[in-house]
Coordinates of C-alpha atoms (C1' of nucleotides) in Angstrom, one line a residue:
Chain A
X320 CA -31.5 -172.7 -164.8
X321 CA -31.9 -171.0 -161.5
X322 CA -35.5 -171.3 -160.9
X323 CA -37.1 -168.8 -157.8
X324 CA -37.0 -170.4 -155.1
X325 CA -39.5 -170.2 -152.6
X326 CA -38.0 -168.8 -149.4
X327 CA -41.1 -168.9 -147.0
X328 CA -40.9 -172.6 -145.8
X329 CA -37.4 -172.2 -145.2
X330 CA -36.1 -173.8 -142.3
X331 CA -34.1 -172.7 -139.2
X332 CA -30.4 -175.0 -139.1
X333 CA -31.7 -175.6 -135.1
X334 CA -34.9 -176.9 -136.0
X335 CA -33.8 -180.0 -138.2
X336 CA -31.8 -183.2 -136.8
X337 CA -31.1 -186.8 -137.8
X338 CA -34.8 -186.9 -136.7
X339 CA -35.7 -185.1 -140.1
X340 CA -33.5 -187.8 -141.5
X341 CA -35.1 -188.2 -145.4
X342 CA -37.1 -184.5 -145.7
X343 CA -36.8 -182.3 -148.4
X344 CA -35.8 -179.0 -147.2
X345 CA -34.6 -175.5 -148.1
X346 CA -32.4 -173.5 -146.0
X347 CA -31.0 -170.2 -146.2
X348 CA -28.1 -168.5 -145.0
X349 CA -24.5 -167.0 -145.3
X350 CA -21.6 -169.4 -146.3
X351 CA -19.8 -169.7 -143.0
X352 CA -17.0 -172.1 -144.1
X353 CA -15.9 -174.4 -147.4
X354 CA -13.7 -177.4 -146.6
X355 CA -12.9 -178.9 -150.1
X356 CA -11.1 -182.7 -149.9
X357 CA -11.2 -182.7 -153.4
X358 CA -14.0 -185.8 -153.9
X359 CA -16.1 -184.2 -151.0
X360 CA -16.8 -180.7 -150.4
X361 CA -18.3 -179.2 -147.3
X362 CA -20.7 -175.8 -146.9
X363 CA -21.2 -174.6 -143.5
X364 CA -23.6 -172.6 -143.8
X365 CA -24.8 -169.9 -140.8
X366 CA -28.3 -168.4 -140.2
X367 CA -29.6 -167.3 -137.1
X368 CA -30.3 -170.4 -135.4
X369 CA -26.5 -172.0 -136.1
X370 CA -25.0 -173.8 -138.7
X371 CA -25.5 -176.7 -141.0
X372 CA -23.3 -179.3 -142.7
X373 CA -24.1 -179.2 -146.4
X374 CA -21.9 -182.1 -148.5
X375 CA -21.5 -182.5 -151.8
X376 CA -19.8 -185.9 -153.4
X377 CA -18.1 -185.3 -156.8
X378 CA -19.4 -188.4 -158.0
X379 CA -22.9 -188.2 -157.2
X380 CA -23.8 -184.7 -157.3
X381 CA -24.3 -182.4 -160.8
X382 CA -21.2 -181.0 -161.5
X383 CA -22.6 -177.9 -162.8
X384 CA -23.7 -177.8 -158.8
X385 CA -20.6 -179.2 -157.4
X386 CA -18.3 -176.3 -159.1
X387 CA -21.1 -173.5 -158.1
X388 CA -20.8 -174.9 -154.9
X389 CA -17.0 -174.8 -154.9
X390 CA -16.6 -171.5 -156.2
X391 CA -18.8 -169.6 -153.9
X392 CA -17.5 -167.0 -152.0
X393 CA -17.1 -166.9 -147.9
X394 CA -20.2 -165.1 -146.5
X395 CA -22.2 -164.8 -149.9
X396 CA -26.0 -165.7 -149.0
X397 CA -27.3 -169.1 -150.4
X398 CA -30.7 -170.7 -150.3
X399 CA -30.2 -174.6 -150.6
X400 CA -32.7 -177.0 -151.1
X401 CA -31.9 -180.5 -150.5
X402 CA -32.3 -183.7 -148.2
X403 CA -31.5 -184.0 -144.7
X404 CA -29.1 -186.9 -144.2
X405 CA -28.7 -188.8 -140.7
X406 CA -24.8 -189.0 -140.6
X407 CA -23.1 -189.4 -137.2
X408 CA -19.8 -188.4 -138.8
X409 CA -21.3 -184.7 -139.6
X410 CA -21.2 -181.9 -136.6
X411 CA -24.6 -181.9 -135.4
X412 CA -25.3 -185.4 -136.3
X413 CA -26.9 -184.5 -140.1
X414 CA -26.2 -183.0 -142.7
X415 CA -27.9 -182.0 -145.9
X416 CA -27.3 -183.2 -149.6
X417 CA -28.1 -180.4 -151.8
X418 CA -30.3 -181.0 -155.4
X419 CA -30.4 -176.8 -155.8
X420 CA -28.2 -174.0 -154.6
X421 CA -29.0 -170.4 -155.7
X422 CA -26.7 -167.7 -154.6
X423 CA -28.7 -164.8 -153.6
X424 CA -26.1 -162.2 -152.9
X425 CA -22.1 -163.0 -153.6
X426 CA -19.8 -161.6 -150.9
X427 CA -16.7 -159.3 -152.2
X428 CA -14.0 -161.9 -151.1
X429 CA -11.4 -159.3 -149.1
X430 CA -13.8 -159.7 -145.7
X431 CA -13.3 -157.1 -143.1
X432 CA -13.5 -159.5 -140.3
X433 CA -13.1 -163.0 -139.7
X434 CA -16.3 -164.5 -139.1
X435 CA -15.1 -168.0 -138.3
X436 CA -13.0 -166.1 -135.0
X437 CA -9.6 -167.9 -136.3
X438 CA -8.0 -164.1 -136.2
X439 CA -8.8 -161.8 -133.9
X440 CA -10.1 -158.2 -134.5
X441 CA -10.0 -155.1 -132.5
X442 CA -13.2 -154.1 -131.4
X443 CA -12.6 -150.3 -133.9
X444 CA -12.7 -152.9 -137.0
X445 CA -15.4 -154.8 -135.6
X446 CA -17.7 -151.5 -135.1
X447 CA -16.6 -150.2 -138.6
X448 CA -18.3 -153.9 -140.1
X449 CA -20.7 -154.2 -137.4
X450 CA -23.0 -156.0 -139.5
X451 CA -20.0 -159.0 -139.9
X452 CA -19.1 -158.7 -136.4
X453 CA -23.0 -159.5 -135.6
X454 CA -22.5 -162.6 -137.8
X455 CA -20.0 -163.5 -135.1
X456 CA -21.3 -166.2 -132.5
X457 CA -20.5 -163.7 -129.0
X458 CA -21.4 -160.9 -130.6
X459 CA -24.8 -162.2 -131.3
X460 CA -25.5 -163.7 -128.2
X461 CA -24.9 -160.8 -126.4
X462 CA -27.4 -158.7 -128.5
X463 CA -30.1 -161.7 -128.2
X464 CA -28.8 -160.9 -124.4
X465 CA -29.9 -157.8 -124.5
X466 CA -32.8 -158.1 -126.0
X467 CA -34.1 -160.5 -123.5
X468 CA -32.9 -158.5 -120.9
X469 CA -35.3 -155.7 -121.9
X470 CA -38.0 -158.1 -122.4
X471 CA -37.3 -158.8 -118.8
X472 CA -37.7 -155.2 -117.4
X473 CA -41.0 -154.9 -119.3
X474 CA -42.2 -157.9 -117.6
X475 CA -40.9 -157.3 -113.8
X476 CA -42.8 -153.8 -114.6
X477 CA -45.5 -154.7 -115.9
X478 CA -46.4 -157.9 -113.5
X479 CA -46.2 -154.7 -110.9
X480 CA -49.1 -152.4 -112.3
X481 CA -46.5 -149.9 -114.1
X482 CA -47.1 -147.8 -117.2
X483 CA -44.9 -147.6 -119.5
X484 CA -44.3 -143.9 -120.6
X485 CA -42.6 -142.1 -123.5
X486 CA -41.6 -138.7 -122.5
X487 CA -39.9 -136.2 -125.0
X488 CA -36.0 -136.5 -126.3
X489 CA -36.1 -132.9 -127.9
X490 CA -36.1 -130.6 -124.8
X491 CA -35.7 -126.8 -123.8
X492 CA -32.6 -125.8 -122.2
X493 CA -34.1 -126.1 -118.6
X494 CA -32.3 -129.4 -117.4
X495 CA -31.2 -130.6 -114.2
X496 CA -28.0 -129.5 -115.0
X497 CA -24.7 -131.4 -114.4
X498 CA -23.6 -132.7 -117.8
X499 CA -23.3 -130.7 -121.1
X500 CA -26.2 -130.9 -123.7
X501 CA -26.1 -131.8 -127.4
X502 CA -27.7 -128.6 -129.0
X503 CA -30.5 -129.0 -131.9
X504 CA -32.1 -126.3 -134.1
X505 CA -35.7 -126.1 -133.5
X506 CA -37.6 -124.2 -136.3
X507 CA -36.7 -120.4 -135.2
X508 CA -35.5 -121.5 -131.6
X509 CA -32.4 -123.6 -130.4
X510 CA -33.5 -126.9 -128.3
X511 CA -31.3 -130.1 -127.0
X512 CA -31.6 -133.9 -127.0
X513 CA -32.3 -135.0 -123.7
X514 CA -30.2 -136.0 -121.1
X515 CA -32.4 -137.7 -119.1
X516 CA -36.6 -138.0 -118.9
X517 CA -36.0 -136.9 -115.1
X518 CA -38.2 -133.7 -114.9
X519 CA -40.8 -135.5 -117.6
X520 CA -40.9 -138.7 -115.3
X521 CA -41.7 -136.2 -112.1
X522 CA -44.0 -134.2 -113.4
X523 CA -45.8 -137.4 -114.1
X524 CA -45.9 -137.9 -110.5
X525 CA -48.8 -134.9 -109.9
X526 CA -51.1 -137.1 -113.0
X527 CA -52.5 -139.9 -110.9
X528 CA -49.9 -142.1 -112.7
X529 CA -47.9 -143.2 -109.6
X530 CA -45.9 -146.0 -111.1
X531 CA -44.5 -145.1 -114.4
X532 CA -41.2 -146.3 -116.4
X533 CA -39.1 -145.3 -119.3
X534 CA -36.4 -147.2 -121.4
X535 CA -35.4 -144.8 -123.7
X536 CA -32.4 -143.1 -124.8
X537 CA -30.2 -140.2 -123.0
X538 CA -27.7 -137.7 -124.7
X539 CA -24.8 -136.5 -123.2
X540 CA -22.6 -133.9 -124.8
X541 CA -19.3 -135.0 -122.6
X542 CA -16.1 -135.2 -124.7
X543 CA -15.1 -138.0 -122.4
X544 CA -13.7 -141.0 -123.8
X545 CA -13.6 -144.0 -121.9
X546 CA -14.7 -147.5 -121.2
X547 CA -17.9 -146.8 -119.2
X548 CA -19.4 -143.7 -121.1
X549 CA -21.1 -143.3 -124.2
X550 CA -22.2 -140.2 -125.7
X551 CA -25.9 -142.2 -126.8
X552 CA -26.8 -144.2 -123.8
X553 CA -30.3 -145.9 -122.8
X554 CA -31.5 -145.1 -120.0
X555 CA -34.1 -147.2 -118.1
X556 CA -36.1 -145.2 -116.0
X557 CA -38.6 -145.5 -112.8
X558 CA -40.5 -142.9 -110.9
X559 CA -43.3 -143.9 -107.9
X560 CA -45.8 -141.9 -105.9
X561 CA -46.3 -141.9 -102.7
X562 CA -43.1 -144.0 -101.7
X563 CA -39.3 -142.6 -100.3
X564 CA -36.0 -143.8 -101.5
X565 CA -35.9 -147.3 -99.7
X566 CA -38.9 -148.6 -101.6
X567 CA -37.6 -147.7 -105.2
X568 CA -34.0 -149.1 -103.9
X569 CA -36.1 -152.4 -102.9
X570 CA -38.0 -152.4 -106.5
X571 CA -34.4 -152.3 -108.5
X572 CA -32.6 -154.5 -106.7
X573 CA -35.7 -157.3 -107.1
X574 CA -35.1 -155.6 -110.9
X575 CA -31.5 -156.6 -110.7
X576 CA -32.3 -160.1 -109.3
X577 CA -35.2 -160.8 -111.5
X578 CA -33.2 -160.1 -114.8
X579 CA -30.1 -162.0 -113.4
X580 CA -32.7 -165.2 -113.0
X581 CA -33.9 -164.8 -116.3
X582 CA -30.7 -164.5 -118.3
X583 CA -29.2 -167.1 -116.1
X584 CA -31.6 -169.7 -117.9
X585 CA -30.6 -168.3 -121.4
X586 CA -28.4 -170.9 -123.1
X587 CA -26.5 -168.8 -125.4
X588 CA -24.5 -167.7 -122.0
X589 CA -22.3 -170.4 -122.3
X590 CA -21.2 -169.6 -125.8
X591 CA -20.3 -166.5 -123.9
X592 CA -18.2 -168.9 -121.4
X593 CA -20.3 -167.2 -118.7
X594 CA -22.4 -168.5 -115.8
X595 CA -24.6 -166.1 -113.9
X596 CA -25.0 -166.0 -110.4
X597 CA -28.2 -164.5 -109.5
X598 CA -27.2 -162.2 -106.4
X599 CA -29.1 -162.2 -103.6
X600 CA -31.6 -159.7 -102.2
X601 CA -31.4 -156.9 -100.1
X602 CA -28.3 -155.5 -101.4
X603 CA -25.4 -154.6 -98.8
X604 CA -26.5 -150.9 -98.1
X605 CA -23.4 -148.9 -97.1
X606 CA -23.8 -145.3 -96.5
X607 CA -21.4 -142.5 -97.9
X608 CA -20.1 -141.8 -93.9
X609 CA -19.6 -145.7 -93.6
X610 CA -18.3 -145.6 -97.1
X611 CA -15.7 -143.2 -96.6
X612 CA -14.3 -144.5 -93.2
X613 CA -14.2 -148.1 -95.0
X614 CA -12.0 -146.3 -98.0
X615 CA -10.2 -144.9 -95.2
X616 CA -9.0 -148.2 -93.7
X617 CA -7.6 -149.0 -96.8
X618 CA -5.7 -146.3 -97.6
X619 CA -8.3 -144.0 -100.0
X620 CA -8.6 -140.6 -98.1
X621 CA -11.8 -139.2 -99.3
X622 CA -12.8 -135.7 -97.8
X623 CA -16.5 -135.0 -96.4
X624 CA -18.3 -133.6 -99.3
X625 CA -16.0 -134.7 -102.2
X626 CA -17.6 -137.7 -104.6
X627 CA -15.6 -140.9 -104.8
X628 CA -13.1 -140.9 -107.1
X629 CA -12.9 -143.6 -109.6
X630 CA -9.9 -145.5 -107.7
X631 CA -11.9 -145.2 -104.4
X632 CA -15.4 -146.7 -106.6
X633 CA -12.9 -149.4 -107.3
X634 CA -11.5 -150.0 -103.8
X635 CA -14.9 -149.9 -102.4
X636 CA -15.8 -152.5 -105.0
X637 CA -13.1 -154.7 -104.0
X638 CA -14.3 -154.3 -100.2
X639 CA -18.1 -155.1 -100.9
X640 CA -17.1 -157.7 -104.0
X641 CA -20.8 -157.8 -105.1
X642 CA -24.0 -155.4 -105.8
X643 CA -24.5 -152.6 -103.1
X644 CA -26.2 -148.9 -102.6
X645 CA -24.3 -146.2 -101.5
X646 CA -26.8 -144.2 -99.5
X647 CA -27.2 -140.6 -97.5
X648 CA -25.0 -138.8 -99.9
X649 CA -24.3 -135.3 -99.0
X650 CA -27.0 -133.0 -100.2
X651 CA -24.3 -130.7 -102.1
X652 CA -23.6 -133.7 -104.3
X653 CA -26.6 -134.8 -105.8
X654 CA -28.9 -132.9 -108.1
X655 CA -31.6 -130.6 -106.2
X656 CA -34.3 -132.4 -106.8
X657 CA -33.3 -134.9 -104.0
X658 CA -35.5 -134.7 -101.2
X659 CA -32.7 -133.8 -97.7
X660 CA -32.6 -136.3 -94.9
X661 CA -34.9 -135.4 -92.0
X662 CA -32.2 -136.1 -89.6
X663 CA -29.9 -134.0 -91.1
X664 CA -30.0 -131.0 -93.0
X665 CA -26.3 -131.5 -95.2
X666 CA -27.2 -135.4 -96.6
X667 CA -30.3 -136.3 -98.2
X668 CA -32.1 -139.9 -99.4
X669 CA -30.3 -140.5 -102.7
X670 CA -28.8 -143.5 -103.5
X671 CA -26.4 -145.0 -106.0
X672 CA -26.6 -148.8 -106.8
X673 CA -22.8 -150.2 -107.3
X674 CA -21.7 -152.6 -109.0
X675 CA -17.9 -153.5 -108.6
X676 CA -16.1 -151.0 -110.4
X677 CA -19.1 -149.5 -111.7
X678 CA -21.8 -147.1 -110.8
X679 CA -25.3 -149.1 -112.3
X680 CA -27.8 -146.7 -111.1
X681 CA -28.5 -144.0 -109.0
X682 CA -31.9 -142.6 -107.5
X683 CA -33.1 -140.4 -104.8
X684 CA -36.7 -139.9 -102.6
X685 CA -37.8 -136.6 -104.9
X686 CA -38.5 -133.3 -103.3
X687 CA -42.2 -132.8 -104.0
X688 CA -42.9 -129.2 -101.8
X689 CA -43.1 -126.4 -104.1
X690 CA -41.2 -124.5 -101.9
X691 CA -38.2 -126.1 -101.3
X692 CA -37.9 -127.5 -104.7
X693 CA -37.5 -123.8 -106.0
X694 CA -35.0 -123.0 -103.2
X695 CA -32.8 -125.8 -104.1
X696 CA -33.1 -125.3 -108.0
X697 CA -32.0 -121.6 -106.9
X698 CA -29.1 -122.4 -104.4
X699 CA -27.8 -124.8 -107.2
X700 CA -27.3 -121.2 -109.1
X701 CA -30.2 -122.3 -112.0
X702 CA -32.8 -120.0 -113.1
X703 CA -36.3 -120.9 -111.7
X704 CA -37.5 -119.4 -114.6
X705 CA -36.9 -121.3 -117.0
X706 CA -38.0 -124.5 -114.8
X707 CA -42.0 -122.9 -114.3
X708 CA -43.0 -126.4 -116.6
X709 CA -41.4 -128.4 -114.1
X710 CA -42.4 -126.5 -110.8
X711 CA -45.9 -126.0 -112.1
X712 CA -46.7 -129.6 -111.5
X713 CA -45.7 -129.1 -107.9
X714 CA -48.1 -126.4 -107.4
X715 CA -51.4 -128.4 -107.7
X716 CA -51.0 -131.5 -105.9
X717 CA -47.7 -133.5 -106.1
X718 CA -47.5 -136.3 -103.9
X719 CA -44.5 -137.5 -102.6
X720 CA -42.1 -139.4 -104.6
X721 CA -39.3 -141.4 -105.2
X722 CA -37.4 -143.1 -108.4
X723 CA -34.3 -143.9 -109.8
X724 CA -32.5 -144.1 -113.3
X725 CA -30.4 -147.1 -114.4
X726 CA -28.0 -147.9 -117.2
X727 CA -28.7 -150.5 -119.8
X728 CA -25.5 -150.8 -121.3
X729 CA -23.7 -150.8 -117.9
X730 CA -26.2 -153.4 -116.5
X731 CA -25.1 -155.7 -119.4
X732 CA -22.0 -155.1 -119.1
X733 CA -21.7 -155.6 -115.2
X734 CA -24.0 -158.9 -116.0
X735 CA -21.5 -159.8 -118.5
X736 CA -18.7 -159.3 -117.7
X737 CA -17.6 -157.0 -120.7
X738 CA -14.9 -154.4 -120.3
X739 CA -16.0 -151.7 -123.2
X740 CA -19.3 -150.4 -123.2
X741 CA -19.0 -150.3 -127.1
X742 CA -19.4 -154.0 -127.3
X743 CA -23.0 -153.7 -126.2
X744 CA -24.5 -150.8 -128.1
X745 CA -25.3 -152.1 -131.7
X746 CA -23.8 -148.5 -133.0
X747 CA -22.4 -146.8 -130.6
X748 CA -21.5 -143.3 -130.4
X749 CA -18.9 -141.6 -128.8
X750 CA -16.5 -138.9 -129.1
X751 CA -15.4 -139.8 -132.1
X752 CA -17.9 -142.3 -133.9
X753 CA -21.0 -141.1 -135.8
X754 CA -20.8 -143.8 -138.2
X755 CA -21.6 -146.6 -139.1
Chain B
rG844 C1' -9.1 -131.5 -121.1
rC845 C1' -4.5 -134.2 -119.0
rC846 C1' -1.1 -138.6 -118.9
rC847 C1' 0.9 -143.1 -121.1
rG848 C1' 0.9 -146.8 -125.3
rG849 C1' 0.1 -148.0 -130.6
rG850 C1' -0.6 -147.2 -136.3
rU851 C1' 3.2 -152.9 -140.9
rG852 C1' -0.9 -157.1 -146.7
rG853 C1' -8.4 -157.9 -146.1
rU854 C1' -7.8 -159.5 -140.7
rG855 C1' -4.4 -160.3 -136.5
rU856 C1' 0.8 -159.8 -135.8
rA857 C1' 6.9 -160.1 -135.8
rG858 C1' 10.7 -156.7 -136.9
rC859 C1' 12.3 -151.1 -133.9
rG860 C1' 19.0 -147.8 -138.0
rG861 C1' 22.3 -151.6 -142.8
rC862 C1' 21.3 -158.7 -142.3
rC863 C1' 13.9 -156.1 -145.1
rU864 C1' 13.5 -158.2 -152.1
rA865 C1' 9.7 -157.2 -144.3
rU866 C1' 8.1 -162.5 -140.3
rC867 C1' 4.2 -165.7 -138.9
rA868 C1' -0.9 -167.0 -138.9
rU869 C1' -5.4 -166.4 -141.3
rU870 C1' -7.8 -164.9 -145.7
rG871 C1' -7.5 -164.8 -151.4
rA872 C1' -5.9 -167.4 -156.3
rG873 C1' -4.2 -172.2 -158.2
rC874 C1' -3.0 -177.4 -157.9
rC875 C1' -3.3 -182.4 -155.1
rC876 C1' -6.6 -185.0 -151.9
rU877 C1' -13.8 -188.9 -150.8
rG878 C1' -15.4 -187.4 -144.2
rU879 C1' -13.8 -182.4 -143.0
rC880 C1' -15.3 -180.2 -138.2
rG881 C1' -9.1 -174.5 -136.5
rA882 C1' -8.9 -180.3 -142.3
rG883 C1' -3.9 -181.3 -144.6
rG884 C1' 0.1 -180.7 -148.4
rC885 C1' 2.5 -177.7 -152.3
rU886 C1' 2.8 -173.0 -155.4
rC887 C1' 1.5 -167.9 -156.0
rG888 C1' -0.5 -163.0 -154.7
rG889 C1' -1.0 -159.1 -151.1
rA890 C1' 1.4 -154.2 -146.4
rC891 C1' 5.5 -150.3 -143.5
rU892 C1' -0.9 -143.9 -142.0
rC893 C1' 0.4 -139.1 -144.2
rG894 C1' 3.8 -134.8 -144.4
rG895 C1' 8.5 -132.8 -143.0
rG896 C1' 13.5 -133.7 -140.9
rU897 C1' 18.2 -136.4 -139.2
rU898 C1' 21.6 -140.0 -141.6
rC899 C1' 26.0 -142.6 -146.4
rA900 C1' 21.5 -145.6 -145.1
rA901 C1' 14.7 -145.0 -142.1
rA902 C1' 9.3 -149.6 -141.2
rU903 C1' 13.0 -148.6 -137.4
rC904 C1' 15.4 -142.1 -134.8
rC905 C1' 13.1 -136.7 -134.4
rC906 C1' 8.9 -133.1 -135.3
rG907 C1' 3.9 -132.2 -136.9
rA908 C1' -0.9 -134.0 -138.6
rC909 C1' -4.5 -137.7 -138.7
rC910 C1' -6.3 -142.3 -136.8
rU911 C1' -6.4 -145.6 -132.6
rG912 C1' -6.0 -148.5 -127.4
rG913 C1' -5.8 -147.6 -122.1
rG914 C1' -5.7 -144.6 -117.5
rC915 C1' -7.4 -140.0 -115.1
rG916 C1' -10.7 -135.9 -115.0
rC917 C1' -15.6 -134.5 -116.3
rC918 C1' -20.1 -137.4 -116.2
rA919 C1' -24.3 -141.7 -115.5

RNA sequence: GCCCGGGUGGUGUAGCGGCCUAUCAUUGAGCCCUGUCGAGGCUCGGACUCGGGUUCAAAUCCCGACCUGGGCGCCA
């Protein structure tokens, strides 16, 4: 009774139309909704490209078919073959008449989520059944989003003569220091997931590979638990020879404009009731003396030498109201690999690229003398020791150098106006999630 | 780590000492219905996170655990 049916000239629900008005086709996809009048019955039915009207008349279809058709659970996968119809009283101006319906895979009918959005569901449920929640229409677009978005980054940097690099996750304890590591067993030795490809990226620098980039991931053991962090990010990274701070800040905020240009032209953004403005380069560049005195005015007090707290990031963000760097940071502040200002000896050329209400990226002009890189990895109160595979590369010819290190999920989020980082990780992991 | 919220059918919620045999929506089962597009109408099914305590009486108050949302800190 249920013959195969052959699944490889299936077609996409966006591809037919009333044009296609008369063709045999076969479709396949989840059942998205049933609407039974009794003489008519409707299948929705979803794949990736949208959905399709499929009717069925009591009258004129087999009623073996018809009660198939009508029993079929919510979100069980079907493959239909039938003939497209022209019918202006359908949704998308079509809809297909079924001869065959074979049910490849029956959905349990107590659904975790409601993919037809009629009730709500809190973003823990969603994650738990992230593979319903995807069969949601946002939650899809945002992932095709992001997708495209990364599609974008490869293209900006690979229109610009950069190589693309994969540098190790599994690392020795040597890092830059700052945030807490994941520990790993390594054979007979203890090792950590990465936190970031920073010294990797660097030492790259001294190769003869002077534009290089990384998307990859970062780990970061910190138990904190908020909107903004995870504890599994990605981390897109840049690193460029023979350059200082204000041309890596010029190449990410073209970065910023550039992806902003291409997702602007993406037409799932209005499913996500969104309409992207593509800002407008050079970024305002404020720097951390100027930024202080302007928190000052309206009421934040920040001390010399203290970082911005996160209600002065936010009152700063309500004064600048769009992308802007934050620049000549105090030296103690920022990791020691930050080359100091040459006008003075307590700030140095790093940079942090804002977003309102969030910190995007951050980046610095790169100490490259030998010399001064191990005084600062020593008056930061590390080992230079255990950083010989680093400094080595500074002992043979290291040009200078400059880079920066920015953060998918917060870009997308900043882009798209999405309040939990969560929402744009496929399976995110934080504190408390390791599963699904 | 600190500070506030919250855990009620599959999902999202109302109720916050007795009117609870727990509300509403959606989902599910069944019936009616030949053009739905958040279809409609009728019937039925389905839940108080766990453990202690207070009380004549606890979904409701108290304590603990677990889970969870947000803010801060840390961090990017």
């Amino acid at each position: 009774m249920k013959r195969e049916m052959n699944l490889s000239n299936r077609r996409y629900t966006n591809e037919l139309s009333a044009a296609n008005s008369g063709e045999r086709v076969c479709i396949a996809g989840w059942v998205h909704e049933k609407r039974d009048l009794g003489g008519v019955l409707f299948l929705i039915v979803r794949d990736f490209g949208g959905l399709a009207q499929v009717t069925l008349h009591r009258k004129s279809t087999d009623p073996e078919l018809f009660e198939r058709a009508k029993r079929v659970p919510r979100e069980s996968v079907v493959a239909i073959e039938g003939t497209v119809k022209s019918e202006n009283k359908a949704p998308s101006g079509y809809e297909i008449i079924p001869e065959r319906m074979v049910v490849l895979n029956e959905a349990s009918p107590k659904l975790p989520l409601d993919t037809t959005d009629k009730v709500s569901a809190e973003l823990d449920t969603r994650l738990d059944a992230r593979f319903m929640d995807l069969r949601r229409e946002r939650t899809k677009h945002i992932f095709v989003i992001r997708s495209k978005v990364l599609k974008a980054i490869h293209d900006f940097f690979d229109e610009r003569g950069f190589i693309e690099i994969n540098t190790p996750k599994i690392v020795s304890a040597a890092t830059e220091g700052g945030t807490a590591l994941f520990p790993i067993s390594y054979f007979e030795r203890e090792a950590f997931l990465n936190q970031s490809p920073q010294l990797y990226k660097q030492i790259l620098m001294a190769s003869g590979f002077d534009r290089v980039y990384e998307i990859a991931p970062i780990f970061r053991a910190e138990e904190h638990d908020t909107t903004k962090h995870l504890n599994e990010a990605t981390s897109m990274d840049i690193e460029v020879a023979f350059v200082t701070d204000r041309e890596v800040m010029a190449i990410l905020e073209e970065l910023i404009a550039f992806v902003y240009a291409r997702i602007a032209a993406y037409p799932g953004l209005s499913k996500l009731g969104i309409e992207l403005e593509v800002p407008k380069v050079p970024f305002r560049r404020v720097t951390y003396d100027e930024a202080i005195e302007l928190l000052s005015d309206s009421g934040e007090q920040i001390e010399w030498g203290e970082d911005l707290s996160a209600s002065a990031e936010h009152a700063l963000g309500r004064i600048m109201g769009e992308h802007y760097f934050i620049t000549e940071w105090p030296l103690a502040l920022k990791p020691f690999y930050a080359q100091p200002s040459e006008h003075r000896n307590d700030i140095c050329n790093a940079f942090d690229l804002m977003h309102p209400r969030l910190e995007l990226a951050s980046g610095s002009q790169r100490v490259h003398s030998y010399e001064l890189l191990r005084s600062q990895i020593e008056s930061k109160g590390l080992s230079a020791e255990s950083f010989e595979f680093y400094l080595d590369a500074f002992r043979y010819g290291m040009p200078p150098h400059a880079g920066w290190g920015l953060g998918i999920e917060r870009l997308l989020m900043s882009m798209l106006g999405i309040e939990n980082i969560r929402e744009v990780v496929l399976f995110p992991r934080d504190r408390r999630r390791l599963v699904p």
